[in-house]
GROMACS .gro file of C-alpha atoms in nm:
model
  390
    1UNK     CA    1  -2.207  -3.211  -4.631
    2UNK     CA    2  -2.097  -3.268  -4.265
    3UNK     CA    3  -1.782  -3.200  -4.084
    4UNK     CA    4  -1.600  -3.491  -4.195
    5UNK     CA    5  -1.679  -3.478  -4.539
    6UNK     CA    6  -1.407  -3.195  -4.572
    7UNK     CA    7  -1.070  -3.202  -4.716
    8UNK     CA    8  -0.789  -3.337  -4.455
    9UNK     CA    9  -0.601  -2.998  -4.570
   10UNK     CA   10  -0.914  -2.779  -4.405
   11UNK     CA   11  -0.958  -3.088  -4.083
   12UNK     CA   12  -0.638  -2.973  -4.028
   13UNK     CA   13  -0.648  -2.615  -3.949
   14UNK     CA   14  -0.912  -2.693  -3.651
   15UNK     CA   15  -0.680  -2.651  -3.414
   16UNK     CA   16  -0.569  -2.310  -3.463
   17UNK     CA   17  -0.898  -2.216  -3.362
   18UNK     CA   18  -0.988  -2.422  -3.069
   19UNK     CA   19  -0.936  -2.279  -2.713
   20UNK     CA   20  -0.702  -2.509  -2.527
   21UNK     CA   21  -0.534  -2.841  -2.531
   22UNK     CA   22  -0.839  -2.996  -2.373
   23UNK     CA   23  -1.031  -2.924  -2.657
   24UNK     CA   24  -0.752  -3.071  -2.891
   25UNK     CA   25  -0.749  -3.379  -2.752
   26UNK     CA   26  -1.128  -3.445  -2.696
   27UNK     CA   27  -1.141  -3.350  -3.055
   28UNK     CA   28  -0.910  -3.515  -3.210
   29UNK     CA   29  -0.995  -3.887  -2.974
   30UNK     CA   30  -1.375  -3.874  -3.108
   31UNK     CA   31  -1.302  -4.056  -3.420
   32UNK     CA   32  -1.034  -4.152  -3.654
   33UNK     CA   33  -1.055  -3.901  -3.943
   34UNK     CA   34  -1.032  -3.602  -3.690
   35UNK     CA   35  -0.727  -3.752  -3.479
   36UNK     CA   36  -0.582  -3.829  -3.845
   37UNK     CA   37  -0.623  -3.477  -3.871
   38UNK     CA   38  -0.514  -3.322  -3.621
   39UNK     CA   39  -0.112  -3.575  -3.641
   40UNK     CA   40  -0.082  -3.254  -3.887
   41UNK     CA   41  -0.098  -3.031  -3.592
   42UNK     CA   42   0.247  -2.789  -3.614
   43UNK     CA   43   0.443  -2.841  -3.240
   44UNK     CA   44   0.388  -2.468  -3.207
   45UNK     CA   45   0.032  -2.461  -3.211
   46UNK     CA   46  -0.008  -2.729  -2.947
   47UNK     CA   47   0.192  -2.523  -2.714
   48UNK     CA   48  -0.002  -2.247  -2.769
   49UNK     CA   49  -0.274  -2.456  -2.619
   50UNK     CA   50  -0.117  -2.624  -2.332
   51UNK     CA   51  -0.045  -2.238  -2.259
   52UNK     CA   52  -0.414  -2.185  -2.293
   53UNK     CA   53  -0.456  -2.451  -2.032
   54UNK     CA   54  -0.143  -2.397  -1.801
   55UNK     CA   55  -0.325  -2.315  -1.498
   56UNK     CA   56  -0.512  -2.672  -1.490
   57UNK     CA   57  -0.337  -2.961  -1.642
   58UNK     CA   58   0.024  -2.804  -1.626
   59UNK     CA   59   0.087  -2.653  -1.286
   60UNK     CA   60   0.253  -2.489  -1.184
   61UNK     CA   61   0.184  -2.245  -1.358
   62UNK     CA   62   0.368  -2.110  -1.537
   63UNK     CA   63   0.708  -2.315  -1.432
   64UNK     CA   64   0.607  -2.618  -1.552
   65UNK     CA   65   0.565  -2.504  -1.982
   66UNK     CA   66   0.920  -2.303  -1.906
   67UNK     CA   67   1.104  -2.585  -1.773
   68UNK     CA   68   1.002  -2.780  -2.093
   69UNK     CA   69   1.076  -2.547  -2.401
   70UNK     CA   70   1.312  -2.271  -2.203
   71UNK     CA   71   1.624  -2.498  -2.385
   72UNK     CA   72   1.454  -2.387  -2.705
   73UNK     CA   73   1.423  -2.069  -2.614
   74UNK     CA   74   1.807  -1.995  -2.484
   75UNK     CA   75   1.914  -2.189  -2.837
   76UNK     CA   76   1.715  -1.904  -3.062
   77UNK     CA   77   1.831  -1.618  -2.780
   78UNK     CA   78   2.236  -1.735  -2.874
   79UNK     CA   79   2.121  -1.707  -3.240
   80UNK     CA   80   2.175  -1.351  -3.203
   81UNK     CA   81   2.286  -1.061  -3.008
   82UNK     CA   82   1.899  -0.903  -3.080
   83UNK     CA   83   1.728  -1.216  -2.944
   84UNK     CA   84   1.906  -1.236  -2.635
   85UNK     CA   85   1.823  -0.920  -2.577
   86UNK     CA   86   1.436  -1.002  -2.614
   87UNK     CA   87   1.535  -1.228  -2.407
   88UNK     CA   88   1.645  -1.041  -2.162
   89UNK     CA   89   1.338  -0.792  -2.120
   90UNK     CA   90   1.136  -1.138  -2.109
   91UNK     CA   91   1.312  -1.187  -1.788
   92UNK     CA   92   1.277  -0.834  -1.660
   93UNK     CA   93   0.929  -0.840  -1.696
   94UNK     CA   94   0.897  -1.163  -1.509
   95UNK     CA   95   0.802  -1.548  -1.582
   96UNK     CA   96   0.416  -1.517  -1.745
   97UNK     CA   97   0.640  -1.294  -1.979
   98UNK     CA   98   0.916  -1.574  -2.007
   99UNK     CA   99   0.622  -1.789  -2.092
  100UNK     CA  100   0.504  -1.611  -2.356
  101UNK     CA  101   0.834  -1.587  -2.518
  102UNK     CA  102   0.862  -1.989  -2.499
  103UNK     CA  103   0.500  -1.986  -2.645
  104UNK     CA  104   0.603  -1.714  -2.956
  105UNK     CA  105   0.922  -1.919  -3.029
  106UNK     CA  106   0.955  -2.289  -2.894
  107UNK     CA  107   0.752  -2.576  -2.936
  108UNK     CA  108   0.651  -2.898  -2.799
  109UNK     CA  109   0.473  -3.220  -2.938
  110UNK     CA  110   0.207  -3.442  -2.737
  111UNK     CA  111   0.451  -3.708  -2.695
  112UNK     CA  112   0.703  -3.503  -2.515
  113UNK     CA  113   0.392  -3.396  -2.306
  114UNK     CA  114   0.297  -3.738  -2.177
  115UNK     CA  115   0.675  -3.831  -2.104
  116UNK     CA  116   0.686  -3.506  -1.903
  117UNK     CA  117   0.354  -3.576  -1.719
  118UNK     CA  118   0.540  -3.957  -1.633
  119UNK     CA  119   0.905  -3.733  -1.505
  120UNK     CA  120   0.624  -3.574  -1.228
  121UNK     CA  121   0.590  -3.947  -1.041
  122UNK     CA  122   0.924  -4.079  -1.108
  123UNK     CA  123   1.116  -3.785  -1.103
  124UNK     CA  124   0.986  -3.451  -1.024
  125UNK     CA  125   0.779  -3.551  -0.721
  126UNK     CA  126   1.054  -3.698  -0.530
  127UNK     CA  127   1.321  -3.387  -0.554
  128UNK     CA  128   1.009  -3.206  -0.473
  129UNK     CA  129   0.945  -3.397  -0.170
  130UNK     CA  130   1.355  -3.363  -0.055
  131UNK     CA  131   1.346  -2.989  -0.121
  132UNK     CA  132   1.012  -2.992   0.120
  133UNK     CA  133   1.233  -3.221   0.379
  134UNK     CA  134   1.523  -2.997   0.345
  135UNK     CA  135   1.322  -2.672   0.319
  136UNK     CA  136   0.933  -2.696   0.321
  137UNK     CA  137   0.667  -2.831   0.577
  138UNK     CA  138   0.854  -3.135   0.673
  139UNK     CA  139   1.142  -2.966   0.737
  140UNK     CA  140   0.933  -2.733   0.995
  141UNK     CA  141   0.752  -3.041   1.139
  142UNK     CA  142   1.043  -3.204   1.242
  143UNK     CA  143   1.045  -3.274   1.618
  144UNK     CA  144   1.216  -2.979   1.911
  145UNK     CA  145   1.290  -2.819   1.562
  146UNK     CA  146   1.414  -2.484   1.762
  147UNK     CA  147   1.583  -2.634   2.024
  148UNK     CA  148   1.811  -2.899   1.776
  149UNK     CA  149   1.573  -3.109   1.641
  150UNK     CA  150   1.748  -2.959   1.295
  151UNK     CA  151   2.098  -2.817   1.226
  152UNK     CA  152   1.991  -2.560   1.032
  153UNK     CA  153   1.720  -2.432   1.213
  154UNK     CA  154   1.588  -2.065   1.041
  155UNK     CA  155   1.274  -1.879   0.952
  156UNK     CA  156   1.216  -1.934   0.606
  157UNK     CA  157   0.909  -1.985   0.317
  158UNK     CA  158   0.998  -2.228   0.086
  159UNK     CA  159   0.769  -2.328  -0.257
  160UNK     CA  160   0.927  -2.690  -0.266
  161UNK     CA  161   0.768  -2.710  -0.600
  162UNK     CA  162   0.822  -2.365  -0.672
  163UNK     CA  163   1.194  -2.365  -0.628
  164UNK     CA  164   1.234  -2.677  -0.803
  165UNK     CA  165   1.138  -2.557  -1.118
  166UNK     CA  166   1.328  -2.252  -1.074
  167UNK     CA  167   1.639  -2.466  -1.052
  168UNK     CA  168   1.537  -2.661  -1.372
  169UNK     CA  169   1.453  -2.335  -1.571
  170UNK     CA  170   1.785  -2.197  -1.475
  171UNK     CA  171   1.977  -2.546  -1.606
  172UNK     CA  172   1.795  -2.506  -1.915
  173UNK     CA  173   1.830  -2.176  -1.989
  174UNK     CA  174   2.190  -2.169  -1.908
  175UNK     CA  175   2.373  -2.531  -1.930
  176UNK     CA  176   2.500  -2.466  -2.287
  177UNK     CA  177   2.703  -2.169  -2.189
  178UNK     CA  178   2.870  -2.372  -1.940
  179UNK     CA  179   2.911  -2.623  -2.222
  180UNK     CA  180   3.044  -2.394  -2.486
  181UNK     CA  181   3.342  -2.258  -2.214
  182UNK     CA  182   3.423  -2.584  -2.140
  183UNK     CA  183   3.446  -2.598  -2.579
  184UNK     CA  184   3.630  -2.248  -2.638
  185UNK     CA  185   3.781  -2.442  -3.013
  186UNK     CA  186   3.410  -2.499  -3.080
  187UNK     CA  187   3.382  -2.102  -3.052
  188UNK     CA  188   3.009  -2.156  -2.956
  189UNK     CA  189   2.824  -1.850  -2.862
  190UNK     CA  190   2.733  -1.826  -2.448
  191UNK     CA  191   2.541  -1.614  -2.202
  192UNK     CA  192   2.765  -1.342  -1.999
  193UNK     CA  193   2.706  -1.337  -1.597
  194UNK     CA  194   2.495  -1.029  -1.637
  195UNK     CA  195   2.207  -1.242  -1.826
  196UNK     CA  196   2.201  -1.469  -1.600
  197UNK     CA  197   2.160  -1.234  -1.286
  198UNK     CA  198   1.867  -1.060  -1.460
  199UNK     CA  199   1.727  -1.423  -1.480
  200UNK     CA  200   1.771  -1.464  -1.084
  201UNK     CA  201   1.679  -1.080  -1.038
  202UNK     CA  202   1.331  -1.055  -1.203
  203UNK     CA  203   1.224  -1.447  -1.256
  204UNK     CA  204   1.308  -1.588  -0.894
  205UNK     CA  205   1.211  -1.211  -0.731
  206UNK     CA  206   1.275  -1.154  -0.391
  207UNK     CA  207   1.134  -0.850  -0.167
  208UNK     CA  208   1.542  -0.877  -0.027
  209UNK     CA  209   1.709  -0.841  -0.389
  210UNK     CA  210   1.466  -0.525  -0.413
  211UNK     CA  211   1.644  -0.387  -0.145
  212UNK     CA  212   1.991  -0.468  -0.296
  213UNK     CA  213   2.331  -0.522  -0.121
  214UNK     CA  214   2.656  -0.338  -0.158
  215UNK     CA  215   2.819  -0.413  -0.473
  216UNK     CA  216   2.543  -0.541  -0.663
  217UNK     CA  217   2.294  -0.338  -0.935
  218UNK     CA  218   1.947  -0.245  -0.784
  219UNK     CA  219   1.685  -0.403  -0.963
  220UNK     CA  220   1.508  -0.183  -1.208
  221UNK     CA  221   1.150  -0.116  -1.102
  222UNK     CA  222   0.961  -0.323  -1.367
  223UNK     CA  223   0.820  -0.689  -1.347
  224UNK     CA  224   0.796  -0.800  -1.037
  225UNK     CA  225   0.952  -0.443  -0.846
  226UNK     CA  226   0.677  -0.244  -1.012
  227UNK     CA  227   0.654   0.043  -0.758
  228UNK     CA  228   0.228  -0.022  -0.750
  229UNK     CA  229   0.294  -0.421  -0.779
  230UNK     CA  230   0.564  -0.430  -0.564
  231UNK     CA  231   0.318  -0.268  -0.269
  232UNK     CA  232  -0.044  -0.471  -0.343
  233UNK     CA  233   0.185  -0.775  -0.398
  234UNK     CA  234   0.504  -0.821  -0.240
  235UNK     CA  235   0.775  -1.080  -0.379
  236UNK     CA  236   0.816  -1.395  -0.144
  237UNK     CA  237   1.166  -1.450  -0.038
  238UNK     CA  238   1.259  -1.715  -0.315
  239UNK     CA  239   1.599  -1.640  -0.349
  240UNK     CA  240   1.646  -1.650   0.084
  241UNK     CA  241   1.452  -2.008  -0.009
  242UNK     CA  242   1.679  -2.046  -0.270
  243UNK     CA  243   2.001  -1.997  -0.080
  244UNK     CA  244   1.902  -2.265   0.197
  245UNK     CA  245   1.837  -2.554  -0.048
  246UNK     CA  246   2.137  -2.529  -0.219
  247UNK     CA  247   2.332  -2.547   0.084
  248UNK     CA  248   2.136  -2.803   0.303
  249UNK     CA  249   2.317  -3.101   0.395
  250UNK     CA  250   2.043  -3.307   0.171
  251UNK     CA  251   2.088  -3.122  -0.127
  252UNK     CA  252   2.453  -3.146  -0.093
  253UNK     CA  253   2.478  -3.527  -0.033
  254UNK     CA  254   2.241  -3.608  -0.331
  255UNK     CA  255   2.437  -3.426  -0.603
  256UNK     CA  256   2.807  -3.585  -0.394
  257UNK     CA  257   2.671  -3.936  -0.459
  258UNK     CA  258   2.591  -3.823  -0.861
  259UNK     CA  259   2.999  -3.709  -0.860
  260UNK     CA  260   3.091  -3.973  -0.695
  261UNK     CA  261   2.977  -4.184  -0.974
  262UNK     CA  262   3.123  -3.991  -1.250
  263UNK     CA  263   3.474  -3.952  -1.077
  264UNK     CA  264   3.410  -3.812  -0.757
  265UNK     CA  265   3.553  -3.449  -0.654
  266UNK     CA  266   3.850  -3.245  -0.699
  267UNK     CA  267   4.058  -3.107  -0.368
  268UNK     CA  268   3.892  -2.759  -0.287
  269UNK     CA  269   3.950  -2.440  -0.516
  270UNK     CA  270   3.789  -2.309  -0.843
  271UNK     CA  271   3.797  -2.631  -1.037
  272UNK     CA  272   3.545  -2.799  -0.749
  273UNK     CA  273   3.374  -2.486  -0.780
  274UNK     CA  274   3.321  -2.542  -1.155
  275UNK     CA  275   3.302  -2.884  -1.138
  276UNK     CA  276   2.989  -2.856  -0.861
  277UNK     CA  277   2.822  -2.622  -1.113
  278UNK     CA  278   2.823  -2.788  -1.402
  279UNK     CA  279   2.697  -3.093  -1.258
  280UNK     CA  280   2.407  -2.936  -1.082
  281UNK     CA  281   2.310  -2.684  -1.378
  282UNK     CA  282   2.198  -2.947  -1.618
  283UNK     CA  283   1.811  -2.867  -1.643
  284UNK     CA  284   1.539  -3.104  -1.655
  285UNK     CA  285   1.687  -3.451  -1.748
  286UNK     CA  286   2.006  -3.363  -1.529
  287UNK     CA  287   1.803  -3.334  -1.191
  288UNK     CA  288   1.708  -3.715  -1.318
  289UNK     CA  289   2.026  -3.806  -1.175
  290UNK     CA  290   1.929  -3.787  -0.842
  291UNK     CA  291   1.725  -4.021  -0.837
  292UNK     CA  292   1.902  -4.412  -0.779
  293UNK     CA  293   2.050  -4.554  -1.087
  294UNK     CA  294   1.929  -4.275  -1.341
  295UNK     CA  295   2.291  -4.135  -1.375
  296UNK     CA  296   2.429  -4.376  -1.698
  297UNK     CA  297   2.250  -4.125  -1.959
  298UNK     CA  298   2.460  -3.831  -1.843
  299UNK     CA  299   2.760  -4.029  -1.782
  300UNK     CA  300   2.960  -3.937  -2.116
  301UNK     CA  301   2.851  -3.572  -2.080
  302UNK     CA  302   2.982  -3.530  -1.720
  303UNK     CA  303   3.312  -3.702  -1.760
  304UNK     CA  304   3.403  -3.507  -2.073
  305UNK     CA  305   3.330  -3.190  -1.894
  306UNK     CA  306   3.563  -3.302  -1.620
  307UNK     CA  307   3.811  -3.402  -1.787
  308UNK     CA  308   3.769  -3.020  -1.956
  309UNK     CA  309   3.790  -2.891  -1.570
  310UNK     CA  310   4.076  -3.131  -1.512
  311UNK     CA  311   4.254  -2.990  -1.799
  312UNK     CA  312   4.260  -2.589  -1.710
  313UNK     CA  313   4.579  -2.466  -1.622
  314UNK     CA  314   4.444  -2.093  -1.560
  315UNK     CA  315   4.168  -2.000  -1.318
  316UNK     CA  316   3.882  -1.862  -1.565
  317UNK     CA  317   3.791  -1.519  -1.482
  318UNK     CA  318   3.603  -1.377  -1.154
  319UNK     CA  319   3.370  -1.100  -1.110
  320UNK     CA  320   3.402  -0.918  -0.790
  321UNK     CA  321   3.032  -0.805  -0.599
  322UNK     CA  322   3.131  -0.658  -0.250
  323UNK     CA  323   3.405  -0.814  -0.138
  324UNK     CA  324   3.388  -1.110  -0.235
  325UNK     CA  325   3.505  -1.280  -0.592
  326UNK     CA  326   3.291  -1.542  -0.797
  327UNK     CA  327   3.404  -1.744  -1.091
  328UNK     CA  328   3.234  -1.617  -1.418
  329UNK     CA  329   3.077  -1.963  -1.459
  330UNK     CA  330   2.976  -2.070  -1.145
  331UNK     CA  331   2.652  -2.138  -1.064
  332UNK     CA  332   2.551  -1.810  -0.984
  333UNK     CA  333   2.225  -1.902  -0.729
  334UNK     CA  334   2.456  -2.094  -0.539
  335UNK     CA  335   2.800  -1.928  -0.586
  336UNK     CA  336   2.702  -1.556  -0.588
  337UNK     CA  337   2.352  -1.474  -0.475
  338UNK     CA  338   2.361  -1.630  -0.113
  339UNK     CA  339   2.680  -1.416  -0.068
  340UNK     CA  340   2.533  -1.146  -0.149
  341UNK     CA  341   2.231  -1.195   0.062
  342UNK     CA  342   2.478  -1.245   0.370
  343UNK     CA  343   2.639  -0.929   0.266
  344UNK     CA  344   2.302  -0.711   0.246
  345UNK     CA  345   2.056  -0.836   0.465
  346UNK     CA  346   2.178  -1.164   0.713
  347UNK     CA  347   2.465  -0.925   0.803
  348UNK     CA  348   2.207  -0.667   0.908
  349UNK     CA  349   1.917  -0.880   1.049
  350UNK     CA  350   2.022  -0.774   1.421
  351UNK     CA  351   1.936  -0.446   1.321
  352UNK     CA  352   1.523  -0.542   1.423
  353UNK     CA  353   1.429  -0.197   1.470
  354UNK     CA  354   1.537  -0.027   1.108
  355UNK     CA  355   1.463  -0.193   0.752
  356UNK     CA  356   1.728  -0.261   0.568
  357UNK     CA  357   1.699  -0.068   0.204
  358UNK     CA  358   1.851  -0.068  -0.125
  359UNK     CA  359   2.203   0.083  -0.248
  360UNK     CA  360   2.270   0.328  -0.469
  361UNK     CA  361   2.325   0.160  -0.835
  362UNK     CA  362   2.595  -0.045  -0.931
  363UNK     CA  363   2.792  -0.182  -1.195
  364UNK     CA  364   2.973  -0.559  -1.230
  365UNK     CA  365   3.311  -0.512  -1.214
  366UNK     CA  366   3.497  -0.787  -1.444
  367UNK     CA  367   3.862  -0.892  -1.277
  368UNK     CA  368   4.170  -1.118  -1.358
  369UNK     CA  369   4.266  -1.382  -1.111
  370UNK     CA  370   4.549  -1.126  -0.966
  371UNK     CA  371   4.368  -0.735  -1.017
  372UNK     CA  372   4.187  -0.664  -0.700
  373UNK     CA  373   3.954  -0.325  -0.730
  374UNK     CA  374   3.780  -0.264  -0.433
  375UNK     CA  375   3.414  -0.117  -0.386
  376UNK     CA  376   3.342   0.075  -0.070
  377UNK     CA  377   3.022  -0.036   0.117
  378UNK     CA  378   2.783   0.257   0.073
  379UNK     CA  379   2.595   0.392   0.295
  380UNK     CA  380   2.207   0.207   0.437
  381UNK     CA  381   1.952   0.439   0.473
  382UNK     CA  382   1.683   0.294   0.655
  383UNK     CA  383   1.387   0.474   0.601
  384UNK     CA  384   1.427   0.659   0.203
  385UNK     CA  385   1.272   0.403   0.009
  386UNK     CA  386   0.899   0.511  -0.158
  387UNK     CA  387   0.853   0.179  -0.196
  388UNK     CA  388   0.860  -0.023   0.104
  389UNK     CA  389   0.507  -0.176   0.206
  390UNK     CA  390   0.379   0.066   0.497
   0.00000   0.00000   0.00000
């Protein structure tokens, strides 16, 4: 008796022991009663080997697996107030452990696969290639670049790529709590502010969150702040990246000609604010829309959420950090974190001869549109810190 002699039931079970997707699909393409097989093939287990083979055929690693199941993953984490908090270490401990969650509980078929692999040329490439125009190497090779050849001229390291993904990841971890306020008769469950700063804190790390800002928690030292880690390998300033994307004049224009389409913007205040957001924090098949002509499949889904915005008559409610205030719901990389980063560390940058280090603790303070509850700046001490790279 030879291989193929055997039961389709025991073909079947093959996978589970191969080592990676490459093996699945050089397996199951060799003839017809294997790739018969192998249609049997749970979505799970083929995950589990694209995660076996994330660091060849789906980089980056490991971005590009989150981006496509993390909407799975946020749907079980709303389930219940135990998964979101697995959730929530998942985050603290950083993205590989994000991507193992994703792996233990999402799943993802081969079809979805190859209609991801064609989003890289005609979508995922190009936003890439503006983030690198508004952020990356091109932006840097423009000409006289310090003496006006750009108007926003600054020293910064920008991951095009990188930071693209961390934008999708964040849309599709967090566009259905956006959703369900917009739905409060639907009572659908949603993610507080808190979960979603833990997501920016320990899954788009940054050497300058380490060092924290007035008004804000101190990230915990796990993940990427390990005290050893955060020494032999120190965070890249993703979040300073961050900050300049979202508010280049190219990423700006691209998402005004997507609102333009679907009834263009509100006069300035909280329902622009919200209106901005929800737009931009649509994941994966939302950044489609920047691209010409792709906006038709979201049009239904953006007009009903403005016409939700439209129809507020109270300003939802705002969470103070500093002294500044920040709708719940906003998009907090945009809204809140570059505020804070001009509170704790552009505010201090002339200070070139001390480092800037963290604050003591602190806690979110939740407000009304009228209570104001102030939080005195504490004091910078520029030289405590055990862990700052000698």
């Amino acid at each position: 008796m030879n291989l193929l002699d055997l039961p389709v039931e025991l073909l079947s079970l093959i996978p589970l022991h191969l080592r990676d997707i490459e093996d699945f699909t050089n397996a199951s393409s060799s003839c017809r009663t294997l790739r018969n097989a192998f249609l049997k093939t749970q979505p799970n287990q083929i995950l589990r080997l694209a995660a076996a083979s994330s660091r060849v055929f789906f980089r980056p690693d490991p971005y590009f697996l989150i981006a496509a199941t993390a909407r799975q993953v946020s749907d079980w984490a709303l389930e219940s107030h135990e998964n979101a908090e697995v959730l929530r270490a998942a985050f603290m401990v950083g993205v590989d452990a994000l991507l193992a969650l994703c792996v233990e509980q999402a799943s993802i078929t081969l079809e979805e696969i190859r209609r991801l692999h064609l989003m890289r040329f005609s979508t995922l490439n190009p936003v890439a290639d503006l983030i690198d125009k508004a952020a990356g190497a091109q932006w840097y090779s423009a000409p006289n670049f310090w003496d006006g050849g750009v108007s926003d001229a600054a020293t910064i390291f920008c991951n095009p790529t990188r930071t693209m993904y961390q934008i999708i990841i964040y849309g599709e971890l967090f566009s259905s709590s956006f959703q369900a306020f917009l739905e409060p008769e639907k009572s659908f469950p949603r993610f507080d502010i808190h979960m979603r700063l833990d997501f920016i804190r320990y899954c788009i790390p940054d050497y300058i969150c380490f060092l924290g800002a007035p008004g804000m928690e101190r990230p915990k030292e796990v993940g990427p702040y390990d005290p050893v880690k955060i020494v032999e390998e120190r965070p890249e300033h993703d979040q300073v990246a961050m900050r300049h994307v979202l508010l280049c004049r190219r990423w700006r224009e691209a998402w005004e000609e997507v609102r333009r389409q679907v009834g263009g913007d509100f006069e300035d205040g909280w329902r622009q604010d919200m209106w901005k957001s929800f737009v931009e924090c649509q994941g994966l098949h939302g950044l489609e829309m920047i691209r010409p002509g792709n906006v038709e499949p979201m049009r239904e889904r953006l007009l009903s959420a403005r016409r939700s915005i439209e129809g507020l008559e109270i300003q939802p409610q705002r969470y103070k950090f500093g002294s500044n205030y920040q709708i719940a719901l906003a998009f907090v990389l945009k809204r809140i974190f570059p505020i804070v980063f001009t509170m704790g560390y552009l505010e201090h940058s002339s200070r070139s001869s001390e480092d800037v280090v963290a604050s003591p603790p602190r806690h979110y303070i939740p407000l009304d549109s009228t209570r104001v509850v102030e939080i005195s700046r504490p004091k910078l001490n520029p030289r405590s810190s055990p862990y700052t790279p000698k």
